[in-house]
Structures are given as C-alpha cells and as structure tokens.
Amino acid sequence: MNRREARIKAFQVLFQMDNHDIAFEDAANFALEGAAIHEFTSELVRGVITYKDDIDQAISEQLVNWSLNRIASVERTLLRLAVYEIKYNETIPIKVSINEAVEIAKEYGEENSGKFINGVLSKIVSDE
C-alpha cells in the first residue's frame, strides 16, 4: 500500500468514526474490510484523534461565516487529516499534504471540494 492509499484508508476510517460515532477499531475493520491496518494509516488516524481539539480550532479560525459543524463530512475529515500532517508530522512536506487532501477531495467530495480544501489549508499554512 502506498501513502496515497494509506491516506485514503485513514480518511475512510476517520469518516466512519465521525459519522457513525464508532470506535477506531470498528471503523478500521469496516473501512479496511478486515485487512490489517497499514502503519501510516494508523499513524494518521491516531494523530487526528490525539490532536482533534487543536486541529478543529485551527480549522475553525480560518472559516468565514461557517462553523466546523456546517462543513460537509468529507471536507471536515480531509481538513482534519491534512492539518494533522501539516502541524504534527514534519516528515511530510506541506505541499504534499495539501495536494493529497485536494486530490482526495476531488475523488470523494463535491465539485468544489478541492478548491474549498485548498483555500482553508492555504490560510492555515500562511498563519504559521
């Protein structure tokens, strides 16, 4: 499994956890269809869980006329994932984190999801 696939699986696990209020293990089992979890997927999911409050605060500070709860689940989950990478994983270049989130948004989100994700993440990066 490459890093893109691991990110997609992390996105799917986090999405399940957020939308169905289920535990990490249950969400991973569902998203991975019983397969073993990749180390990078686990790192991403556990990182988002650990820093969720700080991540949500960073996202909320960049939203104009929106609240985090009003953002569609796909975008909210991808923002959390990318902000975790940007703020807490120094081994991943910021541009890679943004690009990956935008590309996954294009695949799983609405028509303008990629642009929205890019805009919010660009604001977060410029504030650092």
PDB file of C-alpha atoms in Angstrom:
ATOM      1  CA  MET A   1       0.000   0.000   0.000  1.00  0.00           C
ATOM      2  CA  ASN A   2       1.446   3.376  -0.957  1.00  0.00           C
ATOM      3  CA  ARG A   3       0.972   6.582   1.044  1.00  0.00           C
ATOM      4  CA  ARG A   4      -1.933   7.815  -1.098  1.00  0.00           C
ATOM      5  CA  GLU A   5      -3.821   4.579  -0.467  1.00  0.00           C
ATOM      6  CA  ALA A   6      -2.932   4.756   3.238  1.00  0.00           C
ATOM      7  CA  ARG A   7      -4.263   8.340   3.390  1.00  0.00           C
ATOM      8  CA  ILE A   8      -7.486   7.296   1.683  1.00  0.00           C
ATOM      9  CA  LYS A   9      -7.913   4.484   4.204  1.00  0.00           C
ATOM     10  CA  ALA A  10      -7.198   6.919   7.067  1.00  0.00           C
ATOM     11  CA  PHE A  11      -9.807   9.276   5.582  1.00  0.00           C
ATOM     12  CA  GLN A  12     -12.319   6.424   5.406  1.00  0.00           C
ATOM     13  CA  VAL A  13     -11.649   5.351   8.995  1.00  0.00           C
ATOM     14  CA  LEU A  14     -11.956   8.920  10.314  1.00  0.00           C
ATOM     15  CA  PHE A  15     -15.083   9.488   8.223  1.00  0.00           C
ATOM     16  CA  GLN A  16     -16.706   6.380   9.717  1.00  0.00           C
ATOM     17  CA  MET A  17     -15.742   7.424  13.227  1.00  0.00           C
ATOM     18  CA  ASP A  18     -17.101  10.941  12.749  1.00  0.00           C
ATOM     19  CA  ASN A  19     -20.361   9.986  11.063  1.00  0.00           C
ATOM     20  CA  HIS A  20     -21.274   6.858  12.978  1.00  0.00           C
ATOM     21  CA  ASP A  21     -19.718   7.641  16.358  1.00  0.00           C
ATOM     22  CA  ILE A  22     -17.860   4.338  16.436  1.00  0.00           C
ATOM     23  CA  ALA A  23     -14.501   3.346  17.898  1.00  0.00           C
ATOM     24  CA  PHE A  24     -11.259   3.333  15.938  1.00  0.00           C
ATOM     25  CA  GLU A  25     -11.084  -0.465  15.782  1.00  0.00           C
ATOM     26  CA  ASP A  26     -14.650  -0.800  14.471  1.00  0.00           C
ATOM     27  CA  ALA A  27     -14.161   1.942  11.897  1.00  0.00           C
ATOM     28  CA  ALA A  28     -10.848   0.428  10.763  1.00  0.00           C
ATOM     29  CA  ASN A  29     -12.389  -3.018  10.457  1.00  0.00           C
ATOM     30  CA  PHE A  30     -15.199  -1.599   8.317  1.00  0.00           C
ATOM     31  CA  ALA A  31     -13.019   0.635   6.115  1.00  0.00           C
ATOM     32  CA  LEU A  32     -10.296  -1.973   5.660  1.00  0.00           C
ATOM     33  CA  GLU A  33     -12.749  -4.841   5.262  1.00  0.00           C
ATOM     34  CA  GLY A  34     -10.896  -6.870   7.866  1.00  0.00           C
ATOM     35  CA  ALA A  35      -7.428  -6.362   6.352  1.00  0.00           C
ATOM     36  CA  ALA A  36      -4.510  -5.351   8.564  1.00  0.00           C
ATOM     37  CA  ILE A  37      -4.119  -1.622   9.063  1.00  0.00           C
ATOM     38  CA  HIS A  38      -1.110  -0.014   7.405  1.00  0.00           C
ATOM     39  CA  GLU A  39       1.321   1.682   9.796  1.00  0.00           C
ATOM     40  CA  PHE A  40       0.938   5.083   8.070  1.00  0.00           C
ATOM     41  CA  THR A  41      -2.864   4.806   8.151  1.00  0.00           C
ATOM     42  CA  SER A  42      -2.752   4.055  11.860  1.00  0.00           C
ATOM     43  CA  GLU A  43      -0.361   6.960  12.499  1.00  0.00           C
ATOM     44  CA  LEU A  44      -2.645   9.399  10.686  1.00  0.00           C
ATOM     45  CA  VAL A  45      -5.831   8.252  12.391  1.00  0.00           C
ATOM     46  CA  ARG A  46      -4.296   8.162  15.852  1.00  0.00           C
ATOM     47  CA  GLY A  47      -2.703  11.572  15.273  1.00  0.00           C
ATOM     48  CA  VAL A  48      -6.005  13.159  14.282  1.00  0.00           C
ATOM     49  CA  ILE A  49      -7.684  11.576  17.306  1.00  0.00           C
ATOM     50  CA  THR A  50      -4.948  12.796  19.655  1.00  0.00           C
ATOM     51  CA  TYR A  51      -4.878  16.386  18.384  1.00  0.00           C
ATOM     52  CA  LYS A  52      -8.524  16.700  17.278  1.00  0.00           C
ATOM     53  CA  ASP A  53      -9.378  19.661  19.522  1.00  0.00           C
ATOM     54  CA  ASP A  54      -6.333  21.662  18.395  1.00  0.00           C
ATOM     55  CA  ILE A  55      -6.907  20.686  14.766  1.00  0.00           C
ATOM     56  CA  ASP A  56     -10.558  21.717  14.909  1.00  0.00           C
ATOM     57  CA  GLN A  57      -9.571  25.035  16.483  1.00  0.00           C
ATOM     58  CA  ALA A  58      -7.041  25.709  13.700  1.00  0.00           C
ATOM     59  CA  ILE A  59      -9.677  24.957  11.060  1.00  0.00           C
ATOM     60  CA  SER A  60     -12.400  26.986  12.791  1.00  0.00           C
ATOM     61  CA  GLU A  61     -10.165  30.043  12.963  1.00  0.00           C
ATOM     62  CA  GLN A  62      -9.953  30.077   9.159  1.00  0.00           C
ATOM     63  CA  LEU A  63     -13.648  29.688   8.399  1.00  0.00           C
ATOM     64  CA  VAL A  64     -15.553  32.816   7.409  1.00  0.00           C
ATOM     65  CA  ASN A  65     -19.318  32.714   8.012  1.00  0.00           C
ATOM     66  CA  TRP A  66     -19.129  28.962   8.632  1.00  0.00           C
ATOM     67  CA  SER A  67     -18.780  26.713  11.615  1.00  0.00           C
ATOM     68  CA  LEU A  68     -16.905  23.431  11.581  1.00  0.00           C
ATOM     69  CA  ASN A  69     -20.161  21.538  12.109  1.00  0.00           C
ATOM     70  CA  ARG A  70     -21.670  23.056   8.957  1.00  0.00           C
ATOM     71  CA  ILE A  71     -18.884  21.778   6.725  1.00  0.00           C
ATOM     72  CA  ALA A  72     -19.727  18.575   4.868  1.00  0.00           C
ATOM     73  CA  SER A  73     -18.291  15.441   6.480  1.00  0.00           C
ATOM     74  CA  VAL A  74     -15.936  14.703   3.584  1.00  0.00           C
ATOM     75  CA  GLU A  75     -14.356  18.144   3.723  1.00  0.00           C
ATOM     76  CA  ARG A  76     -14.216  18.235   7.524  1.00  0.00           C
ATOM     77  CA  THR A  77     -12.500  14.847   7.650  1.00  0.00           C
ATOM     78  CA  LEU A  78      -9.983  15.742   4.941  1.00  0.00           C
ATOM     79  CA  LEU A  79      -9.197  19.060   6.602  1.00  0.00           C
ATOM     80  CA  ARG A  80      -8.533  17.297   9.890  1.00  0.00           C
ATOM     81  CA  LEU A  81      -6.266  14.797   8.191  1.00  0.00           C
ATOM     82  CA  ALA A  82      -4.288  17.445   6.300  1.00  0.00           C
ATOM     83  CA  VAL A  83      -3.993  19.787   9.284  1.00  0.00           C
ATOM     84  CA  TYR A  84      -2.632  16.913  11.354  1.00  0.00           C
ATOM     85  CA  GLU A  85       0.028  16.291   8.699  1.00  0.00           C
ATOM     86  CA  ILE A  86       0.875  19.991   8.377  1.00  0.00           C
ATOM     87  CA  LYS A  87       1.093  20.749  12.090  1.00  0.00           C
ATOM     88  CA  TYR A  88       2.310  17.499  13.606  1.00  0.00           C
ATOM     89  CA  ASN A  89       4.173  15.442  11.004  1.00  0.00           C
ATOM     90  CA  GLU A  90       7.367  17.187   9.972  1.00  0.00           C
ATOM     91  CA  THR A  91       8.417  14.364   7.632  1.00  0.00           C
ATOM     92  CA  ILE A  92       5.718  15.231   5.090  1.00  0.00           C
ATOM     93  CA  PRO A  93       6.208  18.389   3.000  1.00  0.00           C
ATOM     94  CA  ILE A  94       3.324  20.843   3.445  1.00  0.00           C
ATOM     95  CA  LYS A  95       2.716  20.979  -0.315  1.00  0.00           C
ATOM     96  CA  VAL A  96       2.296  17.203  -0.386  1.00  0.00           C
ATOM     97  CA  SER A  97      -0.238  17.289   2.448  1.00  0.00           C
ATOM     98  CA  ILE A  98      -2.267  19.997   0.722  1.00  0.00           C
ATOM     99  CA  ASN A  99      -2.092  18.337  -2.692  1.00  0.00           C
ATOM    100  CA  GLU A 100      -3.114  14.941  -1.324  1.00  0.00           C
ATOM    101  CA  ALA A 101      -6.099  16.435   0.520  1.00  0.00           C
ATOM    102  CA  VAL A 102      -7.209  18.325  -2.592  1.00  0.00           C
ATOM    103  CA  GLU A 103      -6.910  15.248  -4.814  1.00  0.00           C
ATOM    104  CA  ILE A 104      -8.808  13.026  -2.371  1.00  0.00           C
ATOM    105  CA  ALA A 105     -11.479  15.752  -2.087  1.00  0.00           C
ATOM    106  CA  LYS A 106     -11.897  15.726  -5.857  1.00  0.00           C
ATOM    107  CA  GLU A 107     -12.467  11.973  -5.698  1.00  0.00           C
ATOM    108  CA  TYR A 108     -14.794  11.799  -2.677  1.00  0.00           C
ATOM    109  CA  GLY A 109     -16.270  15.276  -2.320  1.00  0.00           C
ATOM    110  CA  GLU A 110     -18.475  17.647  -4.240  1.00  0.00           C
ATOM    111  CA  GLU A 111     -17.483  19.598  -7.331  1.00  0.00           C
ATOM    112  CA  ASN A 112     -15.869  22.472  -5.410  1.00  0.00           C
ATOM    113  CA  SER A 113     -14.478  20.440  -2.510  1.00  0.00           C
ATOM    114  CA  GLY A 114     -10.909  20.586  -3.770  1.00  0.00           C
ATOM    115  CA  LYS A 115     -10.983  24.377  -4.044  1.00  0.00           C
ATOM    116  CA  PHE A 116     -12.506  24.723  -0.592  1.00  0.00           C
ATOM    117  CA  ILE A 117      -9.915  22.400   0.982  1.00  0.00           C
ATOM    118  CA  ASN A 118      -7.092  24.229  -0.791  1.00  0.00           C
ATOM    119  CA  GLY A 119      -8.355  27.617   0.389  1.00  0.00           C
ATOM    120  CA  VAL A 120      -8.689  26.661   4.039  1.00  0.00           C
ATOM    121  CA  LEU A 121      -5.350  24.835   4.153  1.00  0.00           C
ATOM    122  CA  SER A 122      -3.575  27.725   2.411  1.00  0.00           C
ATOM    123  CA  LYS A 123      -4.894  30.098   5.094  1.00  0.00           C
ATOM    124  CA  ILE A 124      -3.745  27.756   7.850  1.00  0.00           C
ATOM    125  CA  VAL A 125      -0.263  27.493   6.342  1.00  0.00           C
ATOM    126  CA  SER A 126       0.051  31.246   5.853  1.00  0.00           C
ATOM    127  CA  ASP A 127      -0.796  31.814   9.527  1.00  0.00           C
ATOM    128  CA  GLU A 128       2.032  29.565  10.733  1.00  0.00           C
TER     129      GLU A 128
END
